[in-house]
Structure formats: C-alpha cells, structure tokens
CSV table of C-alpha atoms and ligand atoms in Angstrom, one decimal:
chain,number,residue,atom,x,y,z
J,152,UNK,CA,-62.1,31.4,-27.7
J,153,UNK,CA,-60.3,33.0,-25.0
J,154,UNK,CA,-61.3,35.2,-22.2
J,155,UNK,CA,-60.2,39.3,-22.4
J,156,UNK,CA,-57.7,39.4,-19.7
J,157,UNK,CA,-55.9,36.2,-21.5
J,158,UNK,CA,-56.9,38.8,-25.3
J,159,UNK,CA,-55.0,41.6,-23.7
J,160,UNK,CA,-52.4,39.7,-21.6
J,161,UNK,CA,-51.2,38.6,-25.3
J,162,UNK,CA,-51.4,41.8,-26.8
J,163,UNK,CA,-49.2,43.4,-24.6
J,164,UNK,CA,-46.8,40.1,-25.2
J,165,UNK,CA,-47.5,41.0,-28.8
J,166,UNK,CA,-46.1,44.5,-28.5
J,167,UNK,CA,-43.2,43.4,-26.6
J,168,UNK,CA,-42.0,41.0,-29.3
J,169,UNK,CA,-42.4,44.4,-31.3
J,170,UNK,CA,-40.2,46.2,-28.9
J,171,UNK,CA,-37.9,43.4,-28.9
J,172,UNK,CA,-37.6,44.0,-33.0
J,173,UNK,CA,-37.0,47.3,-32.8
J,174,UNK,CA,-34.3,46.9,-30.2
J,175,UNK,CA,-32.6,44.4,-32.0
J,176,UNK,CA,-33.0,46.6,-35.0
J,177,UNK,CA,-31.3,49.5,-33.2
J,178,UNK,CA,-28.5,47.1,-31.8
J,179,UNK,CA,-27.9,46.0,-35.7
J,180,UNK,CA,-27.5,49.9,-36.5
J,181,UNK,CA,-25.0,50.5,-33.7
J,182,UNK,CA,-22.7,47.7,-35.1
J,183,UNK,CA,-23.0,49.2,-38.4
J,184,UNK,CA,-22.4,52.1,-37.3
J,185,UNK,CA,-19.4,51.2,-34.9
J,186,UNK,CA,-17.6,49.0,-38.0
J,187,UNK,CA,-19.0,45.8,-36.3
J,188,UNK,CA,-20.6,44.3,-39.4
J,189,UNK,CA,-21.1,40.6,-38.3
J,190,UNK,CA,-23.1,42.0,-35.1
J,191,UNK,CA,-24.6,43.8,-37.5
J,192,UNK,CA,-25.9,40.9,-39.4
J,193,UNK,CA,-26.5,39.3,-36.5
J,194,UNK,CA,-29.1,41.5,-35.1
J,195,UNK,CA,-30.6,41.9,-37.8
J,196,UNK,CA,-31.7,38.2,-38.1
J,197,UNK,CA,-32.2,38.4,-34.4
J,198,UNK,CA,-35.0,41.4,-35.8
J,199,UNK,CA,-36.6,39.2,-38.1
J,200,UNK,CA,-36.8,36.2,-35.6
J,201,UNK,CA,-38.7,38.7,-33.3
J,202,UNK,CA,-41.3,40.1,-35.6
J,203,UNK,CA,-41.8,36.4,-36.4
J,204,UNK,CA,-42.7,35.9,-32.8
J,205,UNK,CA,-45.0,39.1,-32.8
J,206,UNK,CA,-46.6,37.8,-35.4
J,207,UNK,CA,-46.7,34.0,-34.5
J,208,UNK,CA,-48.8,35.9,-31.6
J,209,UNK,CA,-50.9,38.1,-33.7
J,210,UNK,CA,-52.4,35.3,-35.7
J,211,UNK,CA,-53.2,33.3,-32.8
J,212,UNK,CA,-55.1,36.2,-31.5
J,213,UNK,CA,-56.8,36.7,-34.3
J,214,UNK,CA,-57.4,32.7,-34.7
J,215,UNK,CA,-59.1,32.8,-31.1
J,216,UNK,CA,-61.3,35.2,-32.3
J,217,UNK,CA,-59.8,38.4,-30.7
J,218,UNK,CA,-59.0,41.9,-30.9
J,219,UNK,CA,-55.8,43.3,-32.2
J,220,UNK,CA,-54.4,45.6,-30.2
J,221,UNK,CA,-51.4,47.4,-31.8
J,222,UNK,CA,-50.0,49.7,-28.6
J,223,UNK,CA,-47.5,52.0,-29.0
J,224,UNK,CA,-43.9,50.7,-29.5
J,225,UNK,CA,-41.4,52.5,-26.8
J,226,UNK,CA,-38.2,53.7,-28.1
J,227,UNK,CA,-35.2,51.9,-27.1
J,228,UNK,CA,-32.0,53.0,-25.8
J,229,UNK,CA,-29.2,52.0,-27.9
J,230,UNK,CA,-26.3,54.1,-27.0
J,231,UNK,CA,-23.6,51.8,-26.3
J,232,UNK,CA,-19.9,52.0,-25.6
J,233,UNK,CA,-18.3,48.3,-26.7
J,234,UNK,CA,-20.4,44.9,-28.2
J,235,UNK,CA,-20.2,43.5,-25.1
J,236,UNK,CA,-22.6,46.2,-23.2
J,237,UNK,CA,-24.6,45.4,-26.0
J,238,UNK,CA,-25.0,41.4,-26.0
J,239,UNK,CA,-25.2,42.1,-22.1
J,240,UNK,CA,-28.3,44.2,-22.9
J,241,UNK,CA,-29.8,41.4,-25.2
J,242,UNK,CA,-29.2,39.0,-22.2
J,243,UNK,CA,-31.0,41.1,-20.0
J,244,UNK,CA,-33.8,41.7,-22.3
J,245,UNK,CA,-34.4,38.1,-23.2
J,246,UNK,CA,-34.8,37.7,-19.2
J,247,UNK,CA,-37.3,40.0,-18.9
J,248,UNK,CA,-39.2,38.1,-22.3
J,249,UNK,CA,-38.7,34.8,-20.7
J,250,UNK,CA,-40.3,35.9,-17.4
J,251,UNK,CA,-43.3,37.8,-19.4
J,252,UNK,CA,-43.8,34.6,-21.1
J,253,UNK,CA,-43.6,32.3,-17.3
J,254,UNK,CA,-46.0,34.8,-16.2
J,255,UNK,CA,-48.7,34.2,-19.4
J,256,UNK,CA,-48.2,30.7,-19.2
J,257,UNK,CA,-49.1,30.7,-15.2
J,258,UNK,CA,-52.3,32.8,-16.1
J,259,UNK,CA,-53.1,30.3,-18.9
J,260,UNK,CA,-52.9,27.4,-16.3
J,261,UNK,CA,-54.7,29.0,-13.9
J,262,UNK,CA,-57.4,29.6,-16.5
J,263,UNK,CA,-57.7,26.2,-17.6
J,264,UNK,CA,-56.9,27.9,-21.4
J,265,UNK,CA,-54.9,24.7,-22.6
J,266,UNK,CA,-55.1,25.9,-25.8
J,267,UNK,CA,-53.1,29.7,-25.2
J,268,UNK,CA,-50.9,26.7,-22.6
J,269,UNK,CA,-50.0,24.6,-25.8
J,270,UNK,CA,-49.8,27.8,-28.0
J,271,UNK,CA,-46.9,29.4,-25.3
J,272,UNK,CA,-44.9,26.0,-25.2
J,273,UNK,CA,-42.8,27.3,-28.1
J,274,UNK,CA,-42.2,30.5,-26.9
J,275,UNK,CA,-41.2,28.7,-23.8
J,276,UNK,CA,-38.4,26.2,-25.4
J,277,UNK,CA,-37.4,29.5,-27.6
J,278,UNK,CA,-36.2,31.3,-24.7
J,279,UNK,CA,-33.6,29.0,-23.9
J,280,UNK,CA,-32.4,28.6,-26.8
J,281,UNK,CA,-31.8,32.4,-26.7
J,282,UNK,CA,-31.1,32.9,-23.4
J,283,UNK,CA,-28.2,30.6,-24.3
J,284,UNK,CA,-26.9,31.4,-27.4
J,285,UNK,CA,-26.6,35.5,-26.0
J,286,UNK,CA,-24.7,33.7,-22.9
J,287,UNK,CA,-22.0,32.1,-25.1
J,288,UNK,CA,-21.0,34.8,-27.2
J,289,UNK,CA,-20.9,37.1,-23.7
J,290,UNK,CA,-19.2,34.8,-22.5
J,291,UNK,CA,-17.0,34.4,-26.0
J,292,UNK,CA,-16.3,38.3,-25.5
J,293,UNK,CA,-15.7,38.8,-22.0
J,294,UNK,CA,-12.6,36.3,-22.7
J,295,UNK,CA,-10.7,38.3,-25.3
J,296,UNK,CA,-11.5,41.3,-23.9
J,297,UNK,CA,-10.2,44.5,-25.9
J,298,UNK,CA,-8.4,42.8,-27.7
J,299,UNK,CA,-8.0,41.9,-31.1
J,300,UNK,CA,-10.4,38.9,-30.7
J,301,UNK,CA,-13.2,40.9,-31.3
J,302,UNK,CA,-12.9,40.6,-34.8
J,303,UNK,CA,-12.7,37.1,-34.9
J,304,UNK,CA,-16.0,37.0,-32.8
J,305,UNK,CA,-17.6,39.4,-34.9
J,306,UNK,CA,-16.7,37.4,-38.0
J,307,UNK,CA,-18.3,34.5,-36.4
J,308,UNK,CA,-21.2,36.3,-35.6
J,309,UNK,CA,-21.6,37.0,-39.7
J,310,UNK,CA,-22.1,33.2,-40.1
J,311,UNK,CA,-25.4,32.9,-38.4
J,312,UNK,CA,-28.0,31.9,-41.0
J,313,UNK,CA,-31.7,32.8,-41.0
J,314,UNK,CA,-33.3,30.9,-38.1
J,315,UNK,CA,-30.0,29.9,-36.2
J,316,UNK,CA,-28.0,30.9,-33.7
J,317,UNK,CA,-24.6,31.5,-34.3
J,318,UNK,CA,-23.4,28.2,-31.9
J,319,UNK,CA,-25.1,25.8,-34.0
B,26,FEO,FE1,-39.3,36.7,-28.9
B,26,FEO,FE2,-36.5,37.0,-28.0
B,26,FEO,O1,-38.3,37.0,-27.4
C-alpha cells in the first residue's frame, strides 16, 4: 500500500513517461521526414523504451493497490531545423525526467515507502544510462558538424537494437 500523494506523485511520473513516448515518437517522424532514417529508427526504439517505463509504472500502481490516473498527454514541439537541435532536445528532456525521478525518490525516503524507494532504483540507474548515451552522440555530431559525417552517424544510429543504446 501506498499513501495518495506517493499514488498521484506516480501518476503524474506515469504521464510523463507517456509524454516522453510521444516525443520520441514525434522526433522519429521528423528524421523520417527530413531523410534521417537511422534517427528515425532510433527514436522509435527510444518510443518503445518509454512506454515501457510508463507502463513498468502503471503496474506498480496498480500492484500497490492504486488508482490509475491517465492525464492528458501534452503535445510536443517537434519542429526542428538539424538532428543535432534534436538530440540536444532529448538531452534536455531526459534532465528534466531524471530530476522528476530525484524528486519521487526524495518523497519516497522521506515517507519511509522503501518499497516505491526499491521500485525507483531502476529508473534511477536508467537515467544515466540515457543521459549518457544522448551525450555521446551530441557530442558525435557537434564534431562533424555540417558535414558529410552526418550520414555516417545516422547509419550508426540504425544499428541500435531493441533495448540498447547505440554505444554498446
Ligand atoms: Fe523514461 Fe527516458 O525517461
């Protein structure tokens, strides 16, 4: 059992691991769109990790006994001008997550709710992994810059397998 404000601390976590799905689903269609088809692949497993996540979360609320709470997904802004912008955005992002996450995992101490604790320790070593994988291919792109590079970083990018990032 856990209390209500832990309940609806997680289903707002819950409907950002939606948001992060459908943003990653929208950066997937612009690389499509744009001829980027290994960014395109790539985002699209990125999609599928997140509604993994969301619903990692969704069964744990629903193990504890919980209410569901499926708030409205906002509609992301995917209008950008090069694959950089958009791994920068991911980065970004995946900040925010990993400080939404600090901040659950703070109220779950301060609780005394070492269950929702243990449960958030994956979520936790997730970020990093990530946090870092988005780092190394911004990092990747800001050194070929416009050049022809890009293509060779977005045929790297198609190599990612389900579950992976594309360093491994
Ligand atoms: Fe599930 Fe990338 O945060």
């Amino acid at each position: 059992m856990i209390n209500k404000k832990m309940a609806s601390e997680l289903n707002t976590q819950l409907n950002k691991e939606f948001y992060s799905a459908y943003l990653y689903l929208g950066m997937s269609s612009w690389c499509a769109n744009t001829g980027y088809n290994g960014g395109a692949s790539w985002f699209m497993l990125q999609y599928e990790e997140e509604s993994m996540h969301a619903l990692k979360i969704y069964k744990y609320i629903l193990d504890q006994g919980s209410k569901i709470e499926l708030l409205a997904i906002e509609q992301p802004d995917i209008n950008y001008t090069s694959l950089l912008e958009c791994f920068k955005d991911s980065l970004k992002h995946e900040q925010m997550m990993t400080h939404s996450l600090n901040e659950l995992c703070d109220l779950a101490s301060k609780q005394k709710d070492h269950a929702s604790y243990g449960f958030l320790q994956w979520f936790i070593q997730e970020q990093i992994e990530e946090e870092a994988s988005v780092g190394e291919i911004i990092s990747k792109l800001k050194l070929v810059g416009d050049g022809n590079g890009i293509f060779m970083i977005d045929s790297q990018l198609s190599q990612r397998k389900s579950g992976t990032q594309v360093s491994e």
